[in-house]
XYZ file of C-alpha atoms in Angstrom:
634
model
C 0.000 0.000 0.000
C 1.467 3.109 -0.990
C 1.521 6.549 0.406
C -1.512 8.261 -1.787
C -3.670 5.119 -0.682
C -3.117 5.692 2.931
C -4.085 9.342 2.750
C -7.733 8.138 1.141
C -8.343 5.898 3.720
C -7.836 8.711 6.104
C -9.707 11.420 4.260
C -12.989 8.663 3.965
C -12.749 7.888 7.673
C -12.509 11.577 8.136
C -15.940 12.701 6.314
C -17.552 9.853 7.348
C -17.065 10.410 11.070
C -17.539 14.006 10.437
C -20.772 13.196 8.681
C -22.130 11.280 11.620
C -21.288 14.240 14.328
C -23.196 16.719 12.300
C -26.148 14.399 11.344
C -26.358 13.087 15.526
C -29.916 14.537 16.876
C -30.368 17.122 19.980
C -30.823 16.071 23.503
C -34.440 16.776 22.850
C -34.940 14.694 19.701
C -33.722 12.037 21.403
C -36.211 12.592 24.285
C -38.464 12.547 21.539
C -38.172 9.688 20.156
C -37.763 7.645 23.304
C -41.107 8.733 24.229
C -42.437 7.583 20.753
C -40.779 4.038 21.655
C -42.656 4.018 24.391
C -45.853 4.615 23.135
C -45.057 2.191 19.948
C -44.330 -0.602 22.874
C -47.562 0.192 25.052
C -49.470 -0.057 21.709
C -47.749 -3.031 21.131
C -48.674 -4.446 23.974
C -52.430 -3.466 24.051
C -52.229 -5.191 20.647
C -50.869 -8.226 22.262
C -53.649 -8.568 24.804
C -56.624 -7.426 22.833
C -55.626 -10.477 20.426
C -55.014 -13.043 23.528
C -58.526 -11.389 24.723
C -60.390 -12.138 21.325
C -59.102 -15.363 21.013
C -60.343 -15.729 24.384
C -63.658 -15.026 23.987
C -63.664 -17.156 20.417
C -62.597 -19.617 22.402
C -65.627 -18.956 25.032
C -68.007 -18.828 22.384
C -67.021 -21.763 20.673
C -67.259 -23.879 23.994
C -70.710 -21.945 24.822
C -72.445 -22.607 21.422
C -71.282 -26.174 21.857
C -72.554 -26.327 25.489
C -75.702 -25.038 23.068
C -75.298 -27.433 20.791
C -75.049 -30.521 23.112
C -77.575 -29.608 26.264
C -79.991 -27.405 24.119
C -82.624 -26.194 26.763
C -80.314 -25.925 29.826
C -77.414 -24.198 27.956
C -78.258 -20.928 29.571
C -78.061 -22.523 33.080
C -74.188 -23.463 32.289
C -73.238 -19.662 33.206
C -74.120 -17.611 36.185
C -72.635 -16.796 39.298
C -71.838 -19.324 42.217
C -73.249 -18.077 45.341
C -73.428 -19.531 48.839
C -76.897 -20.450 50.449
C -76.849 -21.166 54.493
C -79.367 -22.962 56.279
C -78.848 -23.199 60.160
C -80.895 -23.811 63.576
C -79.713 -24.567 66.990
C -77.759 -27.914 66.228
C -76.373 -26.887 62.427
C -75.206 -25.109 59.691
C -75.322 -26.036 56.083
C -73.438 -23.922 53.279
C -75.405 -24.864 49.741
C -73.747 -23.559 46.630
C -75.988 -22.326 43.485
C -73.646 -23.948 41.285
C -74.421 -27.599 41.183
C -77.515 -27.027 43.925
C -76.274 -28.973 46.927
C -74.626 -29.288 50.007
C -71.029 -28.572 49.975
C -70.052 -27.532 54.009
C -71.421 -28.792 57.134
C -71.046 -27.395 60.305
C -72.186 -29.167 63.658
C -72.455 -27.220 66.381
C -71.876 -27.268 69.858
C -69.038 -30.309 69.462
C -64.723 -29.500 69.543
C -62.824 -30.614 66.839
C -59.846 -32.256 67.485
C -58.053 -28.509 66.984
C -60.225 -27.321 70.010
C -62.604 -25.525 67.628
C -65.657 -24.712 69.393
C -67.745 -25.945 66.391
C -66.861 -29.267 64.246
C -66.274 -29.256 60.558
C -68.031 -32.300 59.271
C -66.586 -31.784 55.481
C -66.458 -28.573 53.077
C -66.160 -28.222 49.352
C -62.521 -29.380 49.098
C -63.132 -32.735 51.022
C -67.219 -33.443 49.328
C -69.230 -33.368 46.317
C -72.639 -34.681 45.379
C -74.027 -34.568 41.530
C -77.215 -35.890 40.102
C -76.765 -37.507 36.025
C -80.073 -37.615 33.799
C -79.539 -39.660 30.651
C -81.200 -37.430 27.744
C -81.949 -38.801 24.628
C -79.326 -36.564 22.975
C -77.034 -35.394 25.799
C -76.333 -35.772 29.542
C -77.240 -33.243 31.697
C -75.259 -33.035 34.903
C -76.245 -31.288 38.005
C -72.869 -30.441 39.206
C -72.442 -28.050 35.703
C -75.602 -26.372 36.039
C -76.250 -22.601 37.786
C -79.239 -22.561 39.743
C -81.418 -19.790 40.736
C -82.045 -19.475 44.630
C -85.906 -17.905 45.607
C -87.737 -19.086 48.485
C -84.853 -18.512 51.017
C -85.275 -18.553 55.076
C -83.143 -20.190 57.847
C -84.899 -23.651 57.134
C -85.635 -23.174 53.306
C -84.184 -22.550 49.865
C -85.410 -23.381 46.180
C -82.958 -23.917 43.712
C -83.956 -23.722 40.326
C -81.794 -24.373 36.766
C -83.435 -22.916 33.463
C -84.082 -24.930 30.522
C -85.872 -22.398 28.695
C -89.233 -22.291 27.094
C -91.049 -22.718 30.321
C -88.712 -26.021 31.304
C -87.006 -26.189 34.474
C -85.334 -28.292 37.039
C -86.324 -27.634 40.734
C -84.449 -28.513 43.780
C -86.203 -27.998 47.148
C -84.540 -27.869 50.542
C -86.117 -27.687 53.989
C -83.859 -28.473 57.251
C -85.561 -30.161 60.281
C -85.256 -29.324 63.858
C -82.307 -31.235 64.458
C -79.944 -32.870 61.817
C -82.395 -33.867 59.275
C -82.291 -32.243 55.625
C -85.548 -32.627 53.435
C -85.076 -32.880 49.696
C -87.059 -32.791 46.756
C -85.784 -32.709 42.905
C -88.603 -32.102 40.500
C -88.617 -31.703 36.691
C -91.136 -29.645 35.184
C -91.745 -30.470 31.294
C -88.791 -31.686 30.295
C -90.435 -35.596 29.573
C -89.538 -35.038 25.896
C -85.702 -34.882 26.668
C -85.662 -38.622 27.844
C -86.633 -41.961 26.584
C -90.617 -42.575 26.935
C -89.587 -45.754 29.515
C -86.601 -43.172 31.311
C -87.353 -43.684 35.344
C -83.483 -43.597 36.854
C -81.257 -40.933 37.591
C -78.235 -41.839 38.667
C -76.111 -40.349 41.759
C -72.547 -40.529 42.391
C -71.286 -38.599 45.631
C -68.052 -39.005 47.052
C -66.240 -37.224 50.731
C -62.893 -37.597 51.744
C -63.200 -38.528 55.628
C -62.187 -35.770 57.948
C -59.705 -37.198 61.066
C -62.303 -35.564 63.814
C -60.451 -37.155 66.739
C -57.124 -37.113 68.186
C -56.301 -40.855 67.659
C -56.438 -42.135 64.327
C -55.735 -45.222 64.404
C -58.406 -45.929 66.692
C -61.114 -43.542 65.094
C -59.716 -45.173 61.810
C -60.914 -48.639 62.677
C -64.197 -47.218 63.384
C -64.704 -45.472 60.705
C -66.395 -47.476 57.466
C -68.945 -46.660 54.115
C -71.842 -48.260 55.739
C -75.397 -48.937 54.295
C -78.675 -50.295 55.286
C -80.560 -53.035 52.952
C -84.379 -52.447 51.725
C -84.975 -55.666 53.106
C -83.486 -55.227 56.505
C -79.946 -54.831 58.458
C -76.777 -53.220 58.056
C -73.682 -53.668 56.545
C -70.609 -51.965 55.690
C -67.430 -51.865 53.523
C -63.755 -53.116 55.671
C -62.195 -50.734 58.065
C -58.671 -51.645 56.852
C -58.520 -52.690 53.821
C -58.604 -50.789 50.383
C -62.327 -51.657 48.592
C -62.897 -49.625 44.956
C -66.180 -50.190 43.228
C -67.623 -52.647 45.538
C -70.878 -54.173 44.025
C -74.098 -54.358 46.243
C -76.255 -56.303 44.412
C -79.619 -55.770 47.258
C -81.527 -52.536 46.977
C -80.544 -50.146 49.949
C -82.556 -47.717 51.808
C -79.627 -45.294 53.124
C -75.289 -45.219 52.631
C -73.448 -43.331 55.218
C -70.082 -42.034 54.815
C -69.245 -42.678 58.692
C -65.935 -42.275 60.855
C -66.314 -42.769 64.848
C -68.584 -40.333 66.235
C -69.943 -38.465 62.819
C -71.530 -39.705 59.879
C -73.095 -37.702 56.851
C -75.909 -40.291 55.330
C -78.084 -40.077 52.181
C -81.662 -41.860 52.652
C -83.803 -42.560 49.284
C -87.573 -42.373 49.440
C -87.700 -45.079 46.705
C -84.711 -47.449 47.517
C -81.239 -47.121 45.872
C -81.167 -49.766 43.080
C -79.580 -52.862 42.578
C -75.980 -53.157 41.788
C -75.069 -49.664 43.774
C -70.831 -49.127 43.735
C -69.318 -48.769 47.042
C -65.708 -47.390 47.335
C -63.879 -47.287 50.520
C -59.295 -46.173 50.670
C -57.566 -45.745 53.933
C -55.951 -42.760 53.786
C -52.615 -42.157 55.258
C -51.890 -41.377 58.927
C -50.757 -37.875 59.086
C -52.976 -36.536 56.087
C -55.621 -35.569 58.004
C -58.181 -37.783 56.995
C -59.371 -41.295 57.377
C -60.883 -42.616 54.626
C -61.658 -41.566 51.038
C -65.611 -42.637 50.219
C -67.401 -42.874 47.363
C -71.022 -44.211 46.193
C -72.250 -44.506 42.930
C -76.259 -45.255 42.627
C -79.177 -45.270 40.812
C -82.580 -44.289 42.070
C -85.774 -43.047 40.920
C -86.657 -39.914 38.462
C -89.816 -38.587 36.721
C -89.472 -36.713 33.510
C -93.013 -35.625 33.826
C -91.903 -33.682 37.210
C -95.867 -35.814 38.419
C -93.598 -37.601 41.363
C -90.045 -36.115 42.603
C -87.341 -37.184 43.977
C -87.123 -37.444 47.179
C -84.335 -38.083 49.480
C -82.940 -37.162 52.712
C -79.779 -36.193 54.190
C -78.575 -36.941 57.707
C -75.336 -34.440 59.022
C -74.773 -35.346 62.781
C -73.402 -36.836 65.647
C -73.921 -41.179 65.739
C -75.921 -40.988 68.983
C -77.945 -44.129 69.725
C -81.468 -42.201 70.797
C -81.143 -39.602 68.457
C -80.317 -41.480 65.414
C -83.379 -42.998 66.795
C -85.762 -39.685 67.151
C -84.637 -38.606 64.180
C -86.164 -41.396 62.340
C -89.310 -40.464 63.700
C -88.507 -36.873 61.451
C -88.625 -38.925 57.997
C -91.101 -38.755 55.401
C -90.657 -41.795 53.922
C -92.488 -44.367 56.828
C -89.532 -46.757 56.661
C -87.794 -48.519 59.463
C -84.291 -46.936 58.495
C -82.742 -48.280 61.690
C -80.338 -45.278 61.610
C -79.582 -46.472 65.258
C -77.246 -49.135 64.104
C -74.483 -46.428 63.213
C -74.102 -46.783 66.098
C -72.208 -50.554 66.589
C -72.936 -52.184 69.519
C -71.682 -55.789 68.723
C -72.510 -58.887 67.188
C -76.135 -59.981 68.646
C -75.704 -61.722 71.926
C -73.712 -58.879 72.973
C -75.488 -56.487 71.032
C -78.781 -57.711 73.259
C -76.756 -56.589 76.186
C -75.771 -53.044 75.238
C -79.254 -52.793 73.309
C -81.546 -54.014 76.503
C -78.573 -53.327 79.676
C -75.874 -50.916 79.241
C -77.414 -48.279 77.221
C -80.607 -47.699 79.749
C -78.173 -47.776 82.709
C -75.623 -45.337 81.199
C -78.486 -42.975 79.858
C -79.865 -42.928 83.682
C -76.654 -42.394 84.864
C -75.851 -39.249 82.670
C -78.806 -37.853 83.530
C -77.881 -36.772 86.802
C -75.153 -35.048 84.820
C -72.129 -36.794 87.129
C -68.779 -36.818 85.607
C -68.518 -39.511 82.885
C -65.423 -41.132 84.655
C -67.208 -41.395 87.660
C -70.365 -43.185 85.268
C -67.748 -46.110 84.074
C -67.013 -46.993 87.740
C -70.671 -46.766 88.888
C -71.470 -49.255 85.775
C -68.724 -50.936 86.637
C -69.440 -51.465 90.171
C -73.504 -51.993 89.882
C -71.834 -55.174 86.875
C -70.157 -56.854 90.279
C -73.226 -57.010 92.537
C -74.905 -58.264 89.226
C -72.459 -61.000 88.519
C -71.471 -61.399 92.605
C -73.178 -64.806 92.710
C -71.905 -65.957 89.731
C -68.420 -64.814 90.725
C -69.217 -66.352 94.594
C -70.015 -70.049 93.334
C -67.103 -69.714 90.946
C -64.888 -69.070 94.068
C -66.370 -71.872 95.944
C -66.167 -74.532 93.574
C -62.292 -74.163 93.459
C -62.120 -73.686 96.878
C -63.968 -77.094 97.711
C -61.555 -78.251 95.009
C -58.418 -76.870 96.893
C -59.637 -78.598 99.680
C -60.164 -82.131 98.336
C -57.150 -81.705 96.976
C -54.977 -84.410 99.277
C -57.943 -86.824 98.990
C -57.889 -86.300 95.635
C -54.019 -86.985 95.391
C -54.433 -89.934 97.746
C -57.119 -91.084 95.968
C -56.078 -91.770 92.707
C -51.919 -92.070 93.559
C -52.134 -95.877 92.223
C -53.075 -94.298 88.452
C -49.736 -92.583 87.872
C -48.682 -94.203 84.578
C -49.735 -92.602 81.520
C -51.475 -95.300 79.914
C -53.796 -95.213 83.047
C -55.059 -91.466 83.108
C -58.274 -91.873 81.865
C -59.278 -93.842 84.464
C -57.328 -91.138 86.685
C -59.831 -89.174 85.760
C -62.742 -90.204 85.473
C -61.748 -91.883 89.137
C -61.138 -88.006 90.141
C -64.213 -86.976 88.743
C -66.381 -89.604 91.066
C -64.752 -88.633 94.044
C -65.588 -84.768 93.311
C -69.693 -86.352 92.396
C -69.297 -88.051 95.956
C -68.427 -84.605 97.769
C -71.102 -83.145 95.861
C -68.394 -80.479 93.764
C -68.612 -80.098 89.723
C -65.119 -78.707 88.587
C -67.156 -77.375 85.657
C -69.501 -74.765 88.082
C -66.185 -73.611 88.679
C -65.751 -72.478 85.001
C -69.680 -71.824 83.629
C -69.550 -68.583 85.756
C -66.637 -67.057 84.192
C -67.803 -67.882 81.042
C -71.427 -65.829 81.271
C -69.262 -63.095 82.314
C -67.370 -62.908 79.451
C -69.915 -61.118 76.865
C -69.908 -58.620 79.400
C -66.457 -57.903 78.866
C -67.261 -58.157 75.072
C -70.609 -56.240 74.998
C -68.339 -53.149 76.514
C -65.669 -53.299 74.608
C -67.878 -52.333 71.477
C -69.887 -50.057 73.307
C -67.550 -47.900 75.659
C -65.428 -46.528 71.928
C -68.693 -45.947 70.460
C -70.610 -43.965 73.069
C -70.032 -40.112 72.000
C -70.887 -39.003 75.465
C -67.257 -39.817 76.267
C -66.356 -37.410 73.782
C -64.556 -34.248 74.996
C -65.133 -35.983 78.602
C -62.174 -35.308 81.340
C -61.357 -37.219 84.304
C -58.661 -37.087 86.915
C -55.160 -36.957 84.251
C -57.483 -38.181 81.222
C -58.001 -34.967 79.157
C -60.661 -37.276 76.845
C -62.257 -40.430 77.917
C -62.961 -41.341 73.742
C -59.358 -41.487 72.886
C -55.824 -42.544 74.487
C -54.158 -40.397 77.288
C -50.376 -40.493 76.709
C -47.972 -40.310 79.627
C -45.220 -39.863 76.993
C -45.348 -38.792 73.372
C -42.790 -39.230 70.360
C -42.305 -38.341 66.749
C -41.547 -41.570 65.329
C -44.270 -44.161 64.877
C -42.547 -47.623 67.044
C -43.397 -50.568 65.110
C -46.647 -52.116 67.516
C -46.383 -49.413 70.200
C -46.731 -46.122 67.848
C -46.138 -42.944 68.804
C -47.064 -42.520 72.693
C -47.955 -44.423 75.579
C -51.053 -44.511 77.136
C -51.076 -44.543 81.388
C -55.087 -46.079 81.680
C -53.261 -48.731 79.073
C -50.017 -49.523 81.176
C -52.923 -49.416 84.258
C -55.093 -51.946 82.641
C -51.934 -54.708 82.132
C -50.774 -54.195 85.441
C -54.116 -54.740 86.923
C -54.017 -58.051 84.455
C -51.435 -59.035 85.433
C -51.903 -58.987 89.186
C -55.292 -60.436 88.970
C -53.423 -63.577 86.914
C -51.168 -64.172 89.536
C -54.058 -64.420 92.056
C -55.797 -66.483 89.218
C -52.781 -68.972 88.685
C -52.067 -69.171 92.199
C -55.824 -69.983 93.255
C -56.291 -73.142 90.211
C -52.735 -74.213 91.114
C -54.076 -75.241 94.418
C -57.071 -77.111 93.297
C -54.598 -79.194 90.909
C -54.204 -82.666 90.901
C -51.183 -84.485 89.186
C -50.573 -83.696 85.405
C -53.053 -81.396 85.517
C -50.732 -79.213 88.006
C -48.090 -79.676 85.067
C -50.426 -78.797 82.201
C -50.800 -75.381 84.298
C -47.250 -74.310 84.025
C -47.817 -73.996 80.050
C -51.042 -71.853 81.117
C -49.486 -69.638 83.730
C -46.932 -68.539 81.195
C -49.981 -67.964 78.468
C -51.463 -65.757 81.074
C -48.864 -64.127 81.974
C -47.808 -62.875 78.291
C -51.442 -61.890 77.583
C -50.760 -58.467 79.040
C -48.082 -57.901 76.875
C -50.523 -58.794 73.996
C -52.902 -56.708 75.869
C -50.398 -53.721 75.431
C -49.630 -53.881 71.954
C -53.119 -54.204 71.101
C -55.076 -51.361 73.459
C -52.015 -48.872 73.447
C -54.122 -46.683 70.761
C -57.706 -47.980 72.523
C -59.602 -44.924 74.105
C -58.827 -44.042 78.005
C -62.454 -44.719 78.666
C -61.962 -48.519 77.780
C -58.922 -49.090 79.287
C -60.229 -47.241 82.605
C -63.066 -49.661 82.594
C -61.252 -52.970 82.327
C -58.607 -51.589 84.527
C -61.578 -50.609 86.862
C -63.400 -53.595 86.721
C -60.060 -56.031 87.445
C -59.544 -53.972 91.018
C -62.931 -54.740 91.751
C -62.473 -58.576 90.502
C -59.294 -58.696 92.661
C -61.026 -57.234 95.606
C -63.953 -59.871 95.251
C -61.374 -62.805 94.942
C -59.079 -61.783 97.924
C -62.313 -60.429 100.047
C -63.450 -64.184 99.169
C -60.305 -65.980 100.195
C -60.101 -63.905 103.454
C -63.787 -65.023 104.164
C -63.553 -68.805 103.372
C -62.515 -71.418 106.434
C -60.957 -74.072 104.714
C -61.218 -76.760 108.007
C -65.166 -75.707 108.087
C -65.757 -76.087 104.580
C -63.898 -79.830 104.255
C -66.294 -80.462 107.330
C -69.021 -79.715 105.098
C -67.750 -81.824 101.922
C -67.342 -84.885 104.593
C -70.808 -84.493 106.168
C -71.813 -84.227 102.336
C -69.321 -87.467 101.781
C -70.967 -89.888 104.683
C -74.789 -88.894 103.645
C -73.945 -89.417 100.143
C -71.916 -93.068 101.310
C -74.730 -93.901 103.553
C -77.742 -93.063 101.109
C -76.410 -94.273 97.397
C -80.093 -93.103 96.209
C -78.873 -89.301 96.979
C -75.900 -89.306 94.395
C -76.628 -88.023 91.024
C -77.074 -89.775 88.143
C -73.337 -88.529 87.144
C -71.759 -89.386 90.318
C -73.547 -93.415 90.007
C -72.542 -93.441 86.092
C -69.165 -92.292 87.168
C -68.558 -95.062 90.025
C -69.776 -97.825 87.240
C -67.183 -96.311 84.946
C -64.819 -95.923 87.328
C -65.108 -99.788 88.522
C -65.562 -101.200 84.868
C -62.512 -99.490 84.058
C -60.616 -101.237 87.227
C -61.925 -104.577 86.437
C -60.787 -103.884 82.614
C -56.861 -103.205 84.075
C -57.281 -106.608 86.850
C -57.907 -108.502 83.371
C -55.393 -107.174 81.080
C -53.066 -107.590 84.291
C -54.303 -111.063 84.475
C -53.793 -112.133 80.916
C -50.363 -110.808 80.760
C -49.748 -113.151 84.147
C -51.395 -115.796 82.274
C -48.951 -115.518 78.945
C -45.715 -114.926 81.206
C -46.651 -118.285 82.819
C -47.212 -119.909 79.515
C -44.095 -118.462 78.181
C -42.217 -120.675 81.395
């Protein structure tokens, strides 16, 4: 490059930069025209969203004139507003939304949740939803899509009505009851042309997820199940524990209730729930906050012609044996519901006893409004006296056992081989027929007071009087009272201990001892052996007990721990009482009549003596014959 070329290069760069300086705007031009970006990129922007905003609406109107297109005459009831509805009295407060026409928060009053809340949240709109489906001939049309217009409104009353146009409508009527009872009515008016001529079903599919009420779930948990009442009589429900989806119920039901311990929210039909209803039942995970996830899924009757509605009724309350039962006596429908049977009381024989027993003597104890803790041990203590003379001639018989017990021993001491216990005992047995004892009064006792024990074990965790209920260190008689509490859930203990618990296997385990010691002293030979195995039975079933009533409510365990004080009392009170020299004297006097007058012995005591000397003359035989080959043998 040579010199010239350089100095054009130069001169170029020169008028070019020179060009740029004099063409560069003022200050305020360039004020200017940063405004003018500005407005260009708000205009831009209002361009932006007015195009996002009309495809919006296309969008809107595409979806609304094929809402118009599929439902027809209810197409203007698929917009509106949602507003809330609230009927309440003394005992409740329901929240109904206009959009989809029902029930979608219950509030019972006058109960704690298990956050101390002075009023109890049964469910709300994120936990339950109800929606009735009508099979038209060209579409479906679904409640639970549907705006409805509210008139009629008090504290006790609302109409709900969707718009079909042309004079058509669908009408929902509420009325609430005194207490817990909900009144409904669904009636169409004209819309018969919109169904098959023979169209008489509309089906119903509500689901709730469970709300954990109570401060032990695992407890509450196992009484908590879907349960539902057949046309034809009785109760049954879906398993506490395990997961049950779509569950076929082939009978016609009268009612379903979506139940946990002390609360249940239940659905009655005037005309039955068809055949072949779905039940659906899923534990739900400790710590979630609910118990169970529910769903049913039934069919039951609807008239096109709007001549006969629907009716059905709803019940949102506590699972109280007489009210459940007085509110039946609030339906329309003249039907033994037997709503009372939410409330489980047992299988029968022990259901007769908290049906006929407990329940009257509990309900005329808490009516002199005495402290509930105070109730168990009154109910526990008015049990003894009941069962005293049971308990008294169990006591006896093993005490006229204990006292036989070296003529017993002495008795029978030539049958000690084991090929000859059989006629041990059936030599035992006729001594105990000539004393005038039967080892088995010793046992019958016990046994008839065993569905005692039974009947209150379902009946103490089901009464909701306990509920809330403090005594002494027990904050709440329905659930456990921990001494000590932990994070981590222990694999069979959980995540506490509970004091009435610990209580309750100490008291068992006590009362064994006294048990083992008592029928170790009435024992003769093997069977004093056999009871070694037994004692260490009875002394691990506390340790079951443990495990198994560590999450049980502190109202149960109080009562067994209650009522095995008492039993201990009775037995050592007993022992104290008895003189062993006067009662032998007895036995013997009882002995020498019996020797002396054959005629007086029973028929079991004579069959027992033949037995008893067939058997001997048997063994002299066998003994004789084996005399009689040993000789030959020689």
């Amino acid at each position: 490059m040579d010199k010239n070329t350089i100095i054009g290069f130069v001169l170029i760069a020169a008028v070019l930069i020179g060009f740029s300086w004099w063409s560069r705007p003022s200050d305020e031009e360039i004020a200017q025209q940063r405004i003018q970006d500005s407005i260009a990129a708000v205009a831009k922007q209002k361009a932006e969203q007015q195009l996002k905003a009309e495809q919006q609406a296309a969008k809107n109107n595409a979806a609304l004139n094929a809402a118009q297109d599929t439902t027809k005459a209810f197409y203007k009831a698929l917009s509106g507003k949602a507003q809330n509805v609230v009927l309440k009295n003394s005992k409740i407060e329901l929240t109904l939304n206009t959009k989809g026409g029902t029930v979608e928060k219950a509030v019972i009053k006058g109960f704690k949740d298990n956050k101390g809340n002075a009023d109890l949240t049964l469910f709300d709109s994120k936990d339950q939803s109800l929606k009735f489906m009508l099979a038209g001939k060209e579409t479906n049309i679904i409640t639970s899509d549907l705006y409805f217009i509210p008139s009629n409104m008090t504290d006790s009353t609302v109409t709900f009505t969707a718009d079909a146009g042309n004079g058509k409508s669908l009408v929902m009527n509420y009325r609430l009851g005194k207490d817990y009872m909900l009144h409904f009515s669904m009636q169409a008016n004209g819309l018969d042309g919109m169904f098959a001529p023979n169209y008489d079903k509309m089906d119903i599919e509500w689901t709730d997820r469970c709300r954990q009420q109570e401060k032990g779930f695992t407890f509450e948990n196992q009484h908590s199940s879907l349960t539902y009442h057949l046309t034809e009589g009785g109760t049954d429900n879906l398993s506490e524990t395990s997961e049950k989806v779509d569950e076929k119920i082939e009978d016609a039901i009268d009612w379903v209730a979506f139940k946990n311990q002390f609360f249940s929210a239940v659905m009655i039909a005037k005309n039955d729930f068809g055949t072949n209803s779905l039940m659906t039942s899923i534990p739900q995970e400790k710590g979630s906050g609910y118990l169970k996830h529910y769903a049913a899924k039934m069919k039951t009757s609807f008239d096109p012609t709007g001549k006969q509605p629907t009716e059905l009724e709803f019940y949102f309350g506590p699972n109280d044996f007489n009210l459940l039962k007085n509110v039946e006596k609030q339906s329309s429908f003249n039907k033994d519901l037997e709503l009372q049977r939410l409330v489980y009381l047992g299988w029968p024989l022990f259901r007769i006893i908290n049906r006929w027993f407990t329940i009257y003597v509990f309900d005329w104890l808490t009516g002199m409004n005495i402290n509930m803790g105070i109730v168990l041990i009154l109910i526990t203590l008015l049990l003894k006296v009941i069962t005293y003379p049971l308990v008294k001639k169990s006591y006896m018989s093993s005490a006229k056992m204990r006292v036989l017990r070296p003529k017993i021993e002495e008795a029978t001491k030539q049958y000690d081989k084991p090929e000859d216990q059989m006629q041990k005992q059936q030599a035992m047995m006729a001594m105990y027929s000539k004393y005038g004892v039967s080892p088995l009064s010793g046992c019958l006792p016990v046994l008839i007071q065993m569905p005692i024990w039974i009947a209150m074990f379902n009946f103490v965790p089901n009464a909701i009087q306990l509920r809330g209920e403090s005594f002494l260190w027990i904050s709440d008689l329905s659930t456990y009272d921990p001494i000590i509490e932990w994070n981590t859930n222990i694999w069979l203990i959980g995540d506490h201990l509970s004091l009435t618990c610990i209580l309750f296997c100490g008291a068992n385990v006590l009362y064994n001892i006294m048990t083992m010691r008592q029928q170790k002293d009435q024992m003769v030979g093997a069977q004093a052996e056999q009871m070694k195995m037994m004692r260490w039975m009875m002394y691990l079933m506390p340790i079951f007990f443990f495990f198994m009533f560590n999450d049980y409510s502190a109202g149960l365990n109080f009562y067994y721990f209650i009522s095995l004080f008492f039993s201990a009392a009775i037995m050592w009170t007993l022992r104290k009482t008895t003189n062993d020299e006067k009662l032998l004297a007895i036995l013997e006097a009882r002995y020498q009549e019996n020797k002396n007058n054959p005629q007086k012995m029973s028929g079991l005591a004579a069959r027992l003596e033949a037995m008893q000397k067939q058997a001997e003359e048997l063994k002299r035989q066998r003994e004789q014959q084996e005399k009689n080959r040993t000789k030959n043998n020689h």
